[in-house]
Amino acid sequence: MKNTTPEDQIKRSRMESMNKNGEVISDGKKKPILSYAEVAKKRENSKHRDSKEDSQEMRKSIKEMNPKERYDYFSKDRGKIFRFDVKPWMPTFEIDLLIEKKLRPLTQVWSKTKITDIESKKTWRQASKIMIIATKVLKSYDTRKVDYDGTSVEDNRKKGKVKTIEQVRFFTKSKISTLKKRVAYLNEKKRRDRIRMRFRSKPSLKSLVDTTPLDIEIDKSEIEKYLIDLFSKKDCEVPEPESLLNKWVEYSKNTTSIDEDSKPNFNEEIFNECLKWSRSWKAPGTNKLYMKIFKVLNSCKIFLMEWIKAVYERRCNLTDEDTRGRAFGIFKKGNIDDPKNYRFINVTNSHYK
């Protein structure tokens, strides 16, 4: 009998475990013999599968995260901010302590004797990111349902009543397309009825021509020019004593110098009253900060209060990023090309308001 090498024994056992088609035969007890390439591919697939399962498990366990873990989780999220209500089970005290540690060095900036515009902008940018993440962390706790007895109820879906996301999207798209067709039909019917009535009252070819003005968006440069000219006027058309615009312009003028003896003092009681009656979810400005975060977390409230103190005592100026906002024009009636026929809604930063 010839001496066989280990390589020959492996080849013989592999040939015996194959059928005529070259497929590996498995009797249920012995594992099929795999090549090195097949083993490497299997290991690679198992790695991807494990990492995918770990990520899914991480997303599902967000309800079990503490405030610090949720802050780290939402720091990588760039989604929208949704409204929430403060619930009894929200760990607002722990979240406030966490945010206070992160805002502490930024809050100390407002205690300086002189703060430059660049330093003020940089401080508000960093603080806005922290407070936006804090808002998302608070929102993550507003997901629990409570029954009539005050007992928490798990958010379980009823398969027979809840539709899938695909069905909801399909229904919404079909409904929108149907409504658009209906609106187009009604507008066309209204136009024809208008022409028919005009022709009956005055039969002529000129009456058949539709002279309805088209909805054309007004140029933004014309609106800006109109507003600049409007606010640059010193005198108001309304006579005294109803001319409050002139009084407000004179009152709001900043003085160049302040006497040390008559230096204004910050009134915390008035500040708390203004914060109390401010709209929590009013549309935010460019920094995307809602007023709600200043009401819920004391650390954010102190940051805002110290900044107002610095501005009030002339240690810090209002920068262009603080006062920057957006105006939206809503057409009222009359000529659509005339800026006077628009009502403007201004969206500014919450801390500036």
CSV table of C-alpha atoms in Angstrom, one decimal:
chain,number,residue,atom,x,y,z
A,1,MET,CA,0.0,0.0,0.0
A,2,LYS,CA,1.4,3.4,-1.0
A,3,ASN,CA,2.1,5.9,1.6
A,4,THR,CA,-0.5,8.7,1.4
A,5,THR,CA,0.1,12.3,2.3
A,6,PRO,CA,-2.4,14.3,4.4
A,7,GLU,CA,-3.3,16.3,1.2
A,8,ASP,CA,-4.3,13.0,-0.5
A,9,GLN,CA,-6.4,11.9,2.4
A,10,ILE,CA,-8.3,15.3,2.4
A,11,LYS,CA,-8.9,15.0,-1.4
A,12,ARG,CA,-10.1,11.3,-1.1
A,13,SER,CA,-12.5,12.2,1.8
A,14,ARG,CA,-13.8,15.2,-0.2
A,15,MET,CA,-14.4,13.0,-3.3
A,16,GLU,CA,-16.2,10.4,-1.3
A,17,SER,CA,-18.6,13.0,0.2
A,18,MET,CA,-19.7,14.3,-3.2
A,19,ASN,CA,-22.4,12.9,-5.6
A,20,LYS,CA,-22.2,12.7,-9.4
A,21,ASN,CA,-23.3,16.4,-9.8
A,22,GLY,CA,-20.4,17.6,-7.6
A,23,GLU,CA,-22.7,18.5,-4.7
A,24,VAL,CA,-21.6,17.9,-1.1
A,25,ILE,CA,-23.5,15.1,0.6
A,26,SER,CA,-24.5,15.8,4.2
A,27,ASP,CA,-26.0,13.1,6.4
A,28,GLY,CA,-27.0,15.5,9.1
A,29,LYS,CA,-24.2,14.5,11.5
A,30,LYS,CA,-21.1,15.6,9.6
A,31,LYS,CA,-20.7,19.1,8.5
A,32,PRO,CA,-19.9,19.6,4.8
A,33,ILE,CA,-16.3,20.3,3.9
A,34,LEU,CA,-15.8,23.9,2.8
A,35,SER,CA,-13.0,25.5,0.9
A,36,TYR,CA,-11.0,28.3,2.2
A,37,ALA,CA,-12.8,30.8,0.0
A,38,GLU,CA,-16.2,29.6,1.2
A,39,VAL,CA,-15.2,29.8,4.9
A,40,ALA,CA,-13.9,33.3,4.4
A,41,LYS,CA,-17.1,34.4,2.7
A,42,LYS,CA,-19.2,32.8,5.4
A,43,ARG,CA,-17.3,34.7,8.1
A,44,GLU,CA,-17.6,38.0,6.3
A,45,ASN,CA,-21.4,37.5,5.9
A,46,SER,CA,-21.7,36.7,9.6
A,47,LYS,CA,-19.8,39.9,10.5
A,48,HIS,CA,-22.2,42.0,8.5
A,49,ARG,CA,-25.2,40.2,9.9
A,50,ASP,CA,-24.0,40.7,13.5
A,51,SER,CA,-23.3,44.4,12.9
A,52,LYS,CA,-26.7,44.9,11.4
A,53,GLU,CA,-28.4,43.1,14.2
A,54,ASP,CA,-26.5,45.2,16.7
A,55,SER,CA,-27.5,48.4,15.1
A,56,GLN,CA,-31.2,47.3,15.1
A,57,GLU,CA,-30.9,46.3,18.7
A,58,MET,CA,-29.4,49.7,19.5
A,59,ARG,CA,-32.2,51.6,17.8
A,60,LYS,CA,-34.8,49.5,19.6
A,61,SER,CA,-33.2,50.1,23.0
A,62,ILE,CA,-33.4,53.9,22.9
A,63,LYS,CA,-36.2,53.8,25.5
A,64,GLU,CA,-33.7,52.1,27.9
A,65,MET,CA,-31.0,54.8,27.5
A,66,ASN,CA,-30.2,57.3,30.2
A,67,PRO,CA,-30.1,61.0,29.4
A,68,LYS,CA,-26.3,61.0,28.8
A,69,GLU,CA,-26.6,58.1,26.2
A,70,ARG,CA,-29.6,59.8,24.6
A,71,TYR,CA,-27.6,63.1,24.3
A,72,ASP,CA,-24.8,61.2,22.5
A,73,TYR,CA,-27.3,59.5,20.3
A,74,PHE,CA,-29.2,62.6,19.2
A,75,SER,CA,-25.9,64.6,18.8
A,76,LYS,CA,-25.5,62.7,15.5
A,77,ASP,CA,-29.1,63.2,14.4
A,78,ARG,CA,-30.0,66.0,12.1
A,79,GLY,CA,-33.8,65.5,12.0
A,80,LYS,CA,-36.5,67.9,12.8
A,81,ILE,CA,-37.6,69.0,16.2
A,82,PHE,CA,-41.1,68.0,17.2
A,83,ARG,CA,-43.4,69.4,19.9
A,84,PHE,CA,-43.6,67.7,23.3
A,85,ASP,CA,-45.4,68.1,26.6
A,86,VAL,CA,-43.6,67.9,29.9
A,87,LYS,CA,-44.6,64.6,31.5
A,88,PRO,CA,-44.2,63.5,35.2
A,89,TRP,CA,-41.8,60.7,34.3
A,90,MET,CA,-39.4,62.9,32.4
A,91,PRO,CA,-36.0,63.1,34.1
A,92,THR,CA,-35.8,66.9,33.7
A,93,PHE,CA,-33.6,67.3,36.7
A,94,GLU,CA,-31.0,64.9,35.3
A,95,ILE,CA,-31.2,66.4,31.9
A,96,ASP,CA,-30.8,69.9,33.4
A,97,LEU,CA,-27.7,68.9,35.2
A,98,LEU,CA,-26.2,67.4,32.0
A,99,ILE,CA,-26.9,70.5,30.0
A,100,GLU,CA,-25.7,72.8,32.8
A,101,LYS,CA,-22.2,71.1,32.7
A,102,LYS,CA,-22.1,71.7,28.9
A,103,LEU,CA,-23.4,75.3,29.0
A,104,ARG,CA,-21.3,76.4,32.1
A,105,PRO,CA,-18.2,77.6,30.2
A,106,LEU,CA,-20.4,79.3,27.6
A,107,THR,CA,-22.5,81.0,30.3
A,108,GLN,CA,-19.4,82.4,31.9
A,109,VAL,CA,-18.6,84.3,28.7
A,110,TRP,CA,-21.4,86.8,29.4
A,111,SER,CA,-19.9,87.8,32.8
A,112,LYS,CA,-16.9,89.5,31.1
A,113,THR,CA,-16.6,93.2,31.1
A,114,LYS,CA,-16.4,93.4,27.3
A,115,ILE,CA,-17.5,90.8,24.8
A,116,THR,CA,-16.7,91.2,21.1
A,117,ASP,CA,-19.2,90.4,18.3
A,118,ILE,CA,-17.2,87.5,17.1
A,119,GLU,CA,-17.1,85.9,20.6
A,120,SER,CA,-20.8,86.5,21.0
A,121,LYS,CA,-21.6,84.8,17.7
A,122,LYS,CA,-19.4,81.8,18.5
A,123,THR,CA,-20.9,81.4,21.9
A,124,TRP,CA,-24.5,81.4,20.6
A,125,ARG,CA,-23.6,78.9,17.8
A,126,GLN,CA,-22.2,76.4,20.3
A,127,ALA,CA,-25.0,76.9,22.8
A,128,SER,CA,-27.7,76.5,20.1
A,129,LYS,CA,-26.4,73.1,19.1
A,130,ILE,CA,-26.4,72.0,22.8
A,131,MET,CA,-30.0,73.2,23.4
A,132,ILE,CA,-31.3,71.7,20.1
A,133,ILE,CA,-30.0,68.3,21.2
A,134,ALA,CA,-31.5,68.8,24.7
A,135,THR,CA,-34.9,69.5,23.0
A,136,LYS,CA,-34.6,66.2,21.2
A,137,VAL,CA,-33.7,64.4,24.4
A,138,LEU,CA,-36.8,65.8,26.1
A,139,LYS,CA,-39.0,64.8,23.2
A,140,SER,CA,-37.7,61.2,23.3
A,141,TYR,CA,-39.4,60.8,26.7
A,142,ASP,CA,-42.8,61.9,25.4
A,143,THR,CA,-43.8,58.6,23.8
A,144,ARG,CA,-45.5,56.7,26.6
A,145,LYS,CA,-49.3,56.2,26.6
A,146,VAL,CA,-51.3,56.3,29.9
A,147,ASP,CA,-54.7,54.7,30.5
A,148,TYR,CA,-57.5,56.2,32.6
A,149,ASP,CA,-56.1,54.8,35.8
A,150,GLY,CA,-52.7,56.4,35.2
A,151,THR,CA,-51.0,53.1,34.4
A,152,SER,CA,-48.5,53.1,31.5
A,153,VAL,CA,-49.5,51.2,28.4
A,154,GLU,CA,-47.1,49.7,26.0
A,155,ASP,CA,-47.2,51.1,22.5
A,156,ASN,CA,-48.3,47.9,20.8
A,157,ARG,CA,-49.8,48.0,17.3
A,158,LYS,CA,-53.0,46.3,16.4
A,159,LYS,CA,-52.4,44.6,13.1
A,160,GLY,CA,-56.0,44.5,12.1
A,161,LYS,CA,-56.6,48.3,12.5
A,162,VAL,CA,-53.2,50.0,11.8
A,163,LYS,CA,-52.3,50.4,8.2
A,164,THR,CA,-48.7,50.1,6.9
A,165,ILE,CA,-46.7,53.1,5.9
A,166,GLU,CA,-46.8,52.1,2.3
A,167,GLN,CA,-50.6,52.1,2.3
A,168,VAL,CA,-50.8,55.5,4.0
A,169,ARG,CA,-48.4,57.0,1.5
A,170,PHE,CA,-50.3,55.6,-1.4
A,171,PHE,CA,-53.6,56.8,0.0
A,172,THR,CA,-52.2,60.3,0.6
A,173,LYS,CA,-50.7,60.6,-2.9
A,174,SER,CA,-53.9,59.4,-4.6
A,175,LYS,CA,-56.0,61.8,-2.5
A,176,ILE,CA,-53.8,64.7,-3.3
A,177,SER,CA,-53.8,64.0,-7.0
A,178,THR,CA,-57.7,63.6,-6.9
A,179,LEU,CA,-58.0,67.0,-5.1
A,180,LYS,CA,-55.7,68.7,-7.6
A,181,LYS,CA,-57.8,67.5,-10.5
A,182,ARG,CA,-61.0,68.6,-8.7
A,183,VAL,CA,-59.6,72.1,-8.0
A,184,ALA,CA,-58.5,72.5,-11.7
A,185,TYR,CA,-61.9,71.5,-12.8
A,186,LEU,CA,-63.7,73.9,-10.5
A,187,ASN,CA,-61.4,76.8,-11.5
A,188,GLU,CA,-62.0,76.1,-15.2
A,189,LYS,CA,-65.8,75.9,-14.5
A,190,LYS,CA,-65.7,79.2,-12.7
A,191,ARG,CA,-63.8,80.9,-15.5
A,192,ARG,CA,-66.3,79.7,-18.1
A,193,ASP,CA,-69.3,80.8,-15.9
A,194,ARG,CA,-67.7,84.3,-15.5
A,195,ILE,CA,-67.3,84.6,-19.3
A,196,ARG,CA,-70.8,83.4,-19.9
A,197,MET,CA,-72.3,85.9,-17.5
A,198,ARG,CA,-70.3,88.7,-19.0
A,199,PHE,CA,-71.4,87.8,-22.5
A,200,ARG,CA,-75.1,87.6,-21.4
A,201,SER,CA,-74.9,91.1,-20.0
A,202,LYS,CA,-73.0,92.6,-22.9
A,203,PRO,CA,-72.9,90.3,-26.0
A,204,SER,CA,-69.7,91.1,-27.9
A,205,LEU,CA,-66.4,89.4,-28.9
A,206,LYS,CA,-64.6,91.5,-26.4
A,207,SER,CA,-66.6,89.9,-23.6
A,208,LEU,CA,-65.3,86.5,-24.6
A,209,VAL,CA,-61.8,87.4,-23.8
A,210,ASP,CA,-60.7,86.4,-20.2
A,211,THR,CA,-59.1,89.4,-18.5
A,212,THR,CA,-58.6,87.7,-15.1
A,213,PRO,CA,-55.1,88.6,-13.8
A,214,LEU,CA,-52.8,85.7,-13.3
A,215,ASP,CA,-51.2,85.0,-9.9
A,216,ILE,CA,-47.7,86.2,-10.4
A,217,GLU,CA,-45.2,86.2,-7.5
A,218,ILE,CA,-44.0,89.7,-6.7
A,219,ASP,CA,-40.3,90.4,-7.0
A,220,LYS,CA,-38.5,90.2,-3.6
A,221,SER,CA,-36.4,93.3,-4.4
A,222,GLU,CA,-39.5,95.4,-4.7
A,223,ILE,CA,-40.7,94.3,-1.3
A,224,GLU,CA,-37.3,95.0,0.3
A,225,LYS,CA,-37.2,98.5,-1.3
A,226,TYR,CA,-40.8,99.2,-0.1
A,227,LEU,CA,-40.0,98.1,3.5
A,228,ILE,CA,-36.7,100.0,3.6
A,229,ASP,CA,-38.5,103.2,2.4
A,230,LEU,CA,-41.3,102.6,4.9
A,231,PHE,CA,-39.1,102.2,8.0
A,232,SER,CA,-36.8,105.1,6.9
A,233,LYS,CA,-39.6,107.6,7.2
A,234,LYS,CA,-39.3,109.9,10.2
A,235,ASP,CA,-42.8,111.2,10.2
A,236,CYS,CA,-46.0,109.1,10.4
A,237,GLU,CA,-49.1,110.0,8.4
A,238,VAL,CA,-51.3,109.5,11.4
A,239,PRO,CA,-51.6,112.7,13.5
A,240,GLU,CA,-50.8,113.1,17.1
A,241,PRO,CA,-51.5,111.6,19.7
A,242,GLU,CA,-52.2,108.5,17.6
A,243,SER,CA,-48.8,108.5,16.0
A,244,LEU,CA,-47.1,105.9,18.2
A,245,LEU,CA,-44.5,105.0,15.6
A,246,ASN,CA,-42.6,108.2,16.1
A,247,LYS,CA,-42.7,107.8,19.9
A,248,TRP,CA,-41.4,104.3,19.7
A,249,VAL,CA,-38.6,105.3,17.3
A,250,GLU,CA,-37.5,108.0,19.7
A,251,TYR,CA,-37.7,105.7,22.7
A,252,SER,CA,-35.8,102.9,21.1
A,253,LYS,CA,-32.8,104.9,20.1
A,254,ASN,CA,-29.6,103.7,21.7
A,255,THR,CA,-27.6,106.3,23.7
A,256,THR,CA,-23.9,106.5,23.1
A,257,SER,CA,-22.9,106.9,26.8
A,258,ILE,CA,-24.4,105.9,30.1
A,259,ASP,CA,-23.7,107.5,33.4
A,260,GLU,CA,-22.4,105.2,36.1
A,261,ASP,CA,-24.7,106.6,38.6
A,262,SER,CA,-27.8,106.0,36.5
A,263,LYS,CA,-26.7,102.6,35.1
A,264,PRO,CA,-29.8,100.4,34.5
A,265,ASN,CA,-30.4,97.3,36.6
A,266,PHE,CA,-31.7,94.0,35.3
A,267,ASN,CA,-35.1,93.2,36.6
A,268,GLU,CA,-35.4,89.4,37.0
A,269,GLU,CA,-39.0,89.5,37.9
A,270,ILE,CA,-40.0,91.2,34.7
A,271,PHE,CA,-37.8,88.7,32.8
A,272,ASN,CA,-39.6,85.8,34.4
A,273,GLU,CA,-43.0,87.3,33.6
A,274,CYS,CA,-42.0,87.8,29.9
A,275,LEU,CA,-40.7,84.3,29.7
A,276,LYS,CA,-43.9,82.9,31.3
A,277,TRP,CA,-46.2,84.5,28.7
A,278,SER,CA,-44.1,83.9,25.7
A,279,ARG,CA,-45.3,81.4,23.1
A,280,SER,CA,-43.5,78.1,23.7
A,281,TRP,CA,-43.7,76.7,20.1
A,282,LYS,CA,-43.7,79.9,18.1
A,283,ALA,CA,-41.9,79.6,14.7
A,284,PRO,CA,-38.1,79.8,15.5
A,285,GLY,CA,-35.6,81.9,13.6
A,286,THR,CA,-32.3,80.9,11.9
A,287,ASN,CA,-30.9,79.2,15.0
A,288,LYS,CA,-34.0,76.8,15.2
A,289,LEU,CA,-34.4,77.3,19.0
A,290,TYR,CA,-37.9,77.2,20.4
A,291,MET,CA,-38.8,79.1,23.6
A,292,LYS,CA,-39.9,75.9,25.2
A,293,ILE,CA,-36.4,74.9,26.1
A,294,PHE,CA,-35.8,78.1,28.1
A,295,LYS,CA,-39.0,77.3,30.1
A,296,VAL,CA,-38.2,73.6,30.9
A,297,LEU,CA,-34.5,73.7,31.7
A,298,ASN,CA,-33.2,76.1,34.2
A,299,SER,CA,-29.6,76.0,32.8
A,300,CYS,CA,-30.9,77.3,29.4
A,301,LYS,CA,-32.9,80.0,31.2
A,302,ILE,CA,-29.8,81.2,33.1
A,303,PHE,CA,-27.8,81.3,29.8
A,304,LEU,CA,-30.5,83.5,28.2
A,305,MET,CA,-30.8,85.7,31.3
A,306,GLU,CA,-27.0,86.3,31.5
A,307,TRP,CA,-26.9,87.2,27.8
A,308,ILE,CA,-29.7,89.7,28.2
A,309,LYS,CA,-27.9,91.2,31.2
A,310,ALA,CA,-24.7,91.7,29.1
A,311,VAL,CA,-26.7,93.3,26.4
A,312,TYR,CA,-28.7,95.5,28.8
A,313,GLU,CA,-25.5,96.7,30.5
A,314,ARG,CA,-23.8,97.5,27.2
A,315,ARG,CA,-21.1,94.8,27.7
A,316,CYS,CA,-22.3,93.0,24.6
A,317,ASN,CA,-23.8,94.2,21.4
A,318,LEU,CA,-26.6,92.7,19.4
A,319,THR,CA,-25.0,91.0,16.4
A,320,ASP,CA,-26.4,90.5,12.9
A,321,GLU,CA,-26.9,86.8,13.7
A,322,ASP,CA,-29.1,87.7,16.7
A,323,THR,CA,-31.4,90.1,14.8
A,324,ARG,CA,-31.4,88.1,11.6
A,325,GLY,CA,-34.9,86.9,10.5
A,326,ARG,CA,-37.1,86.1,7.6
A,327,ALA,CA,-40.3,87.8,6.4
A,328,PHE,CA,-43.1,86.1,4.6
A,329,GLY,CA,-45.6,88.2,2.6
A,330,ILE,CA,-49.2,87.1,2.5
A,331,PHE,CA,-51.4,88.7,-0.2
A,332,LYS,CA,-54.6,90.3,1.0
A,333,LYS,CA,-56.5,92.0,-1.8
A,334,GLY,CA,-56.2,94.4,-4.7
A,335,ASN,CA,-53.3,94.6,-7.1
A,336,ILE,CA,-51.0,91.6,-6.6
A,337,ASP,CA,-47.9,93.6,-7.8
A,338,ASP,CA,-48.3,96.3,-5.1
A,339,PRO,CA,-46.3,95.6,-1.9
A,340,LYS,CA,-48.9,97.6,0.1
A,341,ASN,CA,-51.4,94.8,-0.4
A,342,TYR,CA,-49.3,92.3,1.5
A,343,ARG,CA,-49.3,91.4,5.2
A,344,PHE,CA,-45.8,90.5,6.4
A,345,ILE,CA,-45.0,87.9,9.0
A,346,ASN,CA,-41.5,88.1,10.6
A,347,VAL,CA,-39.7,85.0,11.9
A,348,THR,CA,-36.9,86.0,14.3
A,349,ASN,CA,-34.7,84.2,16.8
A,350,SER,CA,-36.5,83.3,20.1
A,351,HIS,CA,-33.8,84.8,22.3
A,352,TYR,CA,-33.9,88.1,20.4
A,353,LYS,CA,-37.7,88.2,20.7
